[in-house]
Amino acid sequence: MREVKVAKSAGFCFGVQRAVDMVYEEASKADNTDRKVYTLGPVIHNEQVVSDMESRGVYVVEDTDSIEDGPGTTVIIRSHGVPKDVINTLKEKNVNIADATCPFVSKIHHIAEEKYNEGYHIIVVGDAKHPEVEGICGWCKNSADVIGSMEEALNYNSHKDKKLCIVSQTTFNYKKFQDIVDIFLKKSYDILV
């Protein structure tokens, strides 16, 4: 008989596990009440888990317009995070916000916002269509440039007069990230990584 060994690191990363746990906790609190629980986008890229959450009364929505206003509503921010204006909209709707943004992603949000406010131009290395990258861009007033490949980095010639702050999507390939940063260094940009 064959033995199956499961790696110690199998399963969700801690940020996703934290978000999943938060959804189940909020769903449990809302059970048998009039409270509504929403997630902005699927909290995880796993259809079985998302279906199970929906069966427990969690609504998966793609925008804030689909969310009921008021204190009887809880909105869970998924681990990818969201742009700052989405947080502000939720506050205006007077809903409870359960922020499950991965701490690593939150740190990038704060760096992007801080450095943008200090006059840096923000470069996000990653996939422009990924929700995490969209969220990061929203913390620097959507002014960031997104670089997803070495070719894009080689062709980049903007903002020579500004200091650049380069951040990365947390799941982006680290070697590719280093190679892209090296391209910016060779072009003599004044960069902060």
mmCIF file of C-alpha atoms in Angstrom:
data_model
loop_
_atom_site.group_PDB
_atom_site.id
_atom_site.type_symbol
_atom_site.label_atom_id
_atom_site.label_comp_id
_atom_site.label_asym_id
_atom_site.label_seq_id
_atom_site.Cartn_x
_atom_site.Cartn_y
_atom_site.Cartn_z
ATOM 1 C CA MET A 1 0.000 0.000 0.000
ATOM 2 C CA ARG A 2 1.293 3.451 -0.905
ATOM 3 C CA GLU A 3 1.709 6.176 1.638
ATOM 4 C CA VAL A 4 0.522 9.702 0.933
ATOM 5 C CA LYS A 5 2.423 12.457 2.698
ATOM 6 C CA VAL A 6 1.038 15.954 2.929
ATOM 7 C CA ALA A 7 3.596 18.742 3.022
ATOM 8 C CA LYS A 8 3.645 20.938 6.117
ATOM 9 C CA SER A 9 2.992 23.932 3.876
ATOM 10 C CA ALA A 10 -0.011 22.382 2.075
ATOM 11 C CA GLY A 11 -3.226 24.370 2.152
ATOM 12 C CA PHE A 12 -3.952 28.066 2.181
ATOM 13 C CA CYS A 13 -1.342 30.719 2.897
ATOM 14 C CA PHE A 14 -1.878 32.369 6.276
ATOM 15 C CA GLY A 15 -3.472 35.479 4.732
ATOM 16 C CA VAL A 16 -6.093 33.464 2.869
ATOM 17 C CA GLN A 17 -6.679 31.186 5.875
ATOM 18 C CA ARG A 18 -7.251 34.278 8.014
ATOM 19 C CA ALA A 19 -9.774 35.617 5.471
ATOM 20 C CA VAL A 20 -11.601 32.276 5.204
ATOM 21 C CA ASP A 21 -11.820 32.001 8.994
ATOM 22 C CA MET A 22 -13.143 35.561 9.190
ATOM 23 C CA VAL A 23 -15.907 34.806 6.671
ATOM 24 C CA TYR A 24 -17.036 31.713 8.569
ATOM 25 C CA GLU A 25 -16.948 33.612 11.865
ATOM 26 C CA GLU A 26 -19.065 36.469 10.471
ATOM 27 C CA ALA A 27 -21.488 33.995 8.841
ATOM 28 C CA SER A 28 -21.876 32.234 12.183
ATOM 29 C CA LYS A 29 -22.632 35.533 13.961
ATOM 30 C CA ALA A 30 -25.261 36.395 11.331
ATOM 31 C CA ASP A 31 -26.918 32.966 11.445
ATOM 32 C CA ASN A 32 -30.633 33.221 12.367
ATOM 33 C CA THR A 33 -30.529 37.039 12.346
ATOM 34 C CA ASP A 34 -31.405 39.750 9.830
ATOM 35 C CA ARG A 35 -27.732 40.608 9.397
ATOM 36 C CA LYS A 36 -26.209 40.286 5.936
ATOM 37 C CA VAL A 37 -22.620 39.244 5.217
ATOM 38 C CA TYR A 38 -20.893 40.107 1.948
ATOM 39 C CA THR A 39 -17.460 39.547 0.494
ATOM 40 C CA LEU A 40 -16.141 41.907 -2.156
ATOM 41 C CA GLY A 41 -15.236 39.324 -4.770
ATOM 42 C CA PRO A 42 -14.596 35.699 -3.884
ATOM 43 C CA VAL A 43 -12.516 35.498 -0.724
ATOM 44 C CA ILE A 44 -10.526 32.621 -2.229
ATOM 45 C CA HIS A 45 -10.026 31.106 -5.683
ATOM 46 C CA ASN A 46 -11.646 27.827 -4.631
ATOM 47 C CA GLU A 47 -15.178 27.176 -5.894
ATOM 48 C CA GLN A 48 -16.016 24.561 -3.240
ATOM 49 C CA VAL A 49 -15.117 26.893 -0.378
ATOM 50 C CA VAL A 50 -16.964 29.845 -1.949
ATOM 51 C CA SER A 51 -20.046 27.654 -2.563
ATOM 52 C CA ASP A 52 -19.962 26.502 1.053
ATOM 53 C CA MET A 53 -19.799 30.129 2.208
ATOM 54 C CA GLU A 54 -22.760 31.024 -0.010
ATOM 55 C CA SER A 55 -24.721 28.099 1.444
ATOM 56 C CA ARG A 56 -24.167 29.707 4.862
ATOM 57 C CA GLY A 57 -25.683 32.991 3.696
ATOM 58 C CA VAL A 58 -22.586 34.867 2.535
ATOM 59 C CA TYR A 59 -23.141 37.002 -0.560
ATOM 60 C CA VAL A 60 -20.260 37.361 -3.014
ATOM 61 C CA VAL A 61 -20.514 40.697 -4.842
ATOM 62 C CA GLU A 62 -18.191 42.503 -7.213
ATOM 63 C CA ASP A 63 -18.959 46.116 -6.291
ATOM 64 C CA THR A 64 -20.194 48.250 -3.420
ATOM 65 C CA ASP A 65 -23.455 49.132 -5.219
ATOM 66 C CA SER A 66 -24.678 45.579 -4.554
ATOM 67 C CA ILE A 67 -24.295 45.971 -0.779
ATOM 68 C CA GLU A 68 -27.123 47.032 1.535
ATOM 69 C CA ASP A 69 -26.408 50.144 3.594
ATOM 70 C CA GLY A 70 -26.501 50.149 7.353
ATOM 71 C CA PRO A 71 -25.067 48.676 10.529
ATOM 72 C CA GLY A 72 -26.836 45.324 9.987
ATOM 73 C CA THR A 73 -24.465 44.620 7.110
ATOM 74 C CA THR A 74 -20.935 43.253 7.344
ATOM 75 C CA VAL A 75 -18.560 43.464 4.392
ATOM 76 C CA ILE A 76 -15.439 41.338 4.403
ATOM 77 C CA ILE A 77 -12.470 42.669 2.472
ATOM 78 C CA ARG A 78 -10.689 39.689 0.934
ATOM 79 C CA SER A 79 -6.984 38.991 1.369
ATOM 80 C CA HIS A 80 -6.107 40.775 -1.913
ATOM 81 C CA GLY A 81 -7.254 44.060 -0.396
ATOM 82 C CA VAL A 82 -9.149 46.841 -2.168
ATOM 83 C CA PRO A 83 -8.453 50.409 -3.287
ATOM 84 C CA LYS A 84 -8.739 53.093 -0.606
ATOM 85 C CA ASP A 85 -11.822 54.647 -2.235
ATOM 86 C CA VAL A 86 -13.694 51.352 -1.752
ATOM 87 C CA ILE A 87 -12.991 51.498 1.993
ATOM 88 C CA ASN A 88 -14.236 55.106 2.037
ATOM 89 C CA THR A 89 -17.422 54.127 0.167
ATOM 90 C CA LEU A 90 -18.102 51.335 2.657
ATOM 91 C CA LYS A 91 -17.663 53.776 5.553
ATOM 92 C CA GLU A 92 -20.183 56.118 3.889
ATOM 93 C CA LYS A 93 -22.623 53.193 3.641
ATOM 94 C CA ASN A 94 -22.320 52.786 7.431
ATOM 95 C CA VAL A 95 -21.598 49.049 7.217
ATOM 96 C CA ASN A 96 -19.376 46.952 9.451
ATOM 97 C CA ILE A 97 -16.049 46.360 7.721
ATOM 98 C CA ALA A 98 -14.135 43.170 8.474
ATOM 99 C CA ASP A 99 -10.767 43.744 6.846
ATOM 100 C CA ALA A 100 -9.151 40.425 5.930
ATOM 101 C CA THR A 101 -6.483 42.048 3.765
ATOM 102 C CA CYS A 102 -3.278 40.040 4.059
ATOM 103 C CA PRO A 103 -0.865 41.920 6.357
ATOM 104 C CA PHE A 104 1.828 41.771 3.649
ATOM 105 C CA VAL A 105 -0.573 43.372 1.156
ATOM 106 C CA SER A 106 -1.627 46.028 3.697
ATOM 107 C CA LYS A 107 2.030 46.926 4.181
ATOM 108 C CA ILE A 108 2.380 47.476 0.421
ATOM 109 C CA HIS A 109 -0.773 49.664 0.445
ATOM 110 C CA HIS A 110 0.720 51.860 3.151
ATOM 111 C CA ILE A 111 4.095 52.102 1.393
ATOM 112 C CA ALA A 112 2.424 53.058 -1.907
ATOM 113 C CA GLU A 113 0.289 55.713 -0.217
ATOM 114 C CA GLU A 114 3.136 57.133 1.875
ATOM 115 C CA LYS A 115 5.646 57.315 -0.962
ATOM 116 C CA TYR A 116 3.052 58.737 -3.359
ATOM 117 C CA ASN A 117 2.341 61.487 -0.806
ATOM 118 C CA GLU A 118 6.107 62.140 -0.577
ATOM 119 C CA GLY A 119 6.229 62.781 -4.338
ATOM 120 C CA TYR A 120 7.427 59.417 -5.610
ATOM 121 C CA HIS A 121 5.931 57.879 -8.726
ATOM 122 C CA ILE A 122 4.770 54.348 -7.909
ATOM 123 C CA ILE A 123 5.635 51.346 -10.063
ATOM 124 C CA VAL A 124 3.756 48.133 -9.262
ATOM 125 C CA VAL A 125 5.382 44.987 -10.592
ATOM 126 C CA GLY A 126 2.666 42.428 -11.236
ATOM 127 C CA ASP A 127 -0.409 41.531 -13.248
ATOM 128 C CA ALA A 128 -2.442 44.684 -13.960
ATOM 129 C CA LYS A 129 -5.707 42.719 -13.932
ATOM 130 C CA HIS A 130 -5.067 41.002 -10.585
ATOM 131 C CA PRO A 131 -7.276 42.297 -7.721
ATOM 132 C CA GLU A 132 -4.232 42.754 -5.478
ATOM 133 C CA VAL A 133 -2.562 45.048 -8.025
ATOM 134 C CA GLU A 134 -5.804 46.977 -8.557
ATOM 135 C CA GLY A 135 -5.973 47.447 -4.794
ATOM 136 C CA ILE A 136 -2.376 48.668 -4.545
ATOM 137 C CA CYS A 137 -2.946 51.171 -7.353
ATOM 138 C CA GLY A 138 -5.944 52.525 -5.469
ATOM 139 C CA TRP A 139 -3.724 53.580 -2.570
ATOM 140 C CA CYS A 140 -1.787 56.006 -4.788
ATOM 141 C CA LYS A 141 -4.791 57.567 -6.525
ATOM 142 C CA ASN A 142 -4.552 55.123 -9.451
ATOM 143 C CA SER A 143 -1.504 56.977 -10.746
ATOM 144 C CA ALA A 144 0.856 53.981 -10.622
ATOM 145 C CA ASP A 145 2.322 52.312 -13.657
ATOM 146 C CA VAL A 146 2.058 48.526 -13.666
ATOM 147 C CA ILE A 147 4.946 46.545 -15.128
ATOM 148 C CA GLY A 148 4.296 42.866 -15.738
ATOM 149 C CA SER A 149 7.279 41.784 -17.805
ATOM 150 C CA MET A 150 10.915 42.482 -18.554
ATOM 151 C CA GLU A 151 9.871 43.726 -21.992
ATOM 152 C CA GLU A 152 7.571 46.320 -20.422
ATOM 153 C CA ALA A 153 10.397 47.405 -18.108
ATOM 154 C CA LEU A 154 12.809 47.715 -21.043
ATOM 155 C CA ASN A 155 10.282 49.871 -22.932
ATOM 156 C CA TYR A 156 9.467 52.083 -19.937
ATOM 157 C CA ASN A 157 10.711 55.641 -20.341
ATOM 158 C CA SER A 158 8.313 57.741 -18.257
ATOM 159 C CA HIS A 159 8.899 59.826 -15.141
ATOM 160 C CA LYS A 160 12.674 60.266 -15.578
ATOM 161 C CA ASP A 161 12.364 63.454 -13.526
ATOM 162 C CA LYS A 162 10.832 61.732 -10.486
ATOM 163 C CA LYS A 163 11.967 59.320 -7.843
ATOM 164 C CA LEU A 164 10.341 55.932 -8.316
ATOM 165 C CA CYS A 165 9.075 53.613 -5.609
ATOM 166 C CA ILE A 166 8.856 50.046 -6.890
ATOM 167 C CA VAL A 167 6.568 47.592 -5.099
ATOM 168 C CA SER A 168 5.426 44.137 -6.114
ATOM 169 C CA GLN A 169 2.341 41.981 -6.133
ATOM 170 C CA THR A 170 3.001 39.514 -3.302
ATOM 171 C CA THR A 171 2.573 36.456 -5.531
ATOM 172 C CA PHE A 172 4.754 37.744 -8.365
ATOM 173 C CA ASN A 173 7.808 35.665 -9.232
ATOM 174 C CA TYR A 174 10.672 37.005 -7.099
ATOM 175 C CA LYS A 175 13.377 36.362 -9.732
ATOM 176 C CA LYS A 176 11.363 38.238 -12.366
ATOM 177 C CA PHE A 177 10.849 41.072 -9.879
ATOM 178 C CA GLN A 178 14.621 41.314 -9.275
ATOM 179 C CA ASP A 179 15.285 41.283 -13.030
ATOM 180 C CA ILE A 180 12.781 44.109 -13.557
ATOM 181 C CA VAL A 181 14.324 46.172 -10.745
ATOM 182 C CA ASP A 182 17.764 45.630 -12.327
ATOM 183 C CA ILE A 183 16.450 47.043 -15.601
ATOM 184 C CA PHE A 184 15.320 50.217 -13.825
ATOM 185 C CA LEU A 185 18.703 50.498 -12.107
ATOM 186 C CA LYS A 186 20.530 50.171 -15.432
ATOM 187 C CA LYS A 187 18.356 52.954 -16.850
ATOM 188 C CA SER A 188 19.668 55.220 -14.056
ATOM 189 C CA TYR A 189 16.312 55.829 -12.432
ATOM 190 C CA ASP A 190 16.366 57.069 -8.834
ATOM 191 C CA ILE A 191 14.488 54.185 -7.231
ATOM 192 C CA LEU A 192 13.348 52.977 -3.852
ATOM 193 C CA VAL A 193 12.434 49.289 -3.676
#
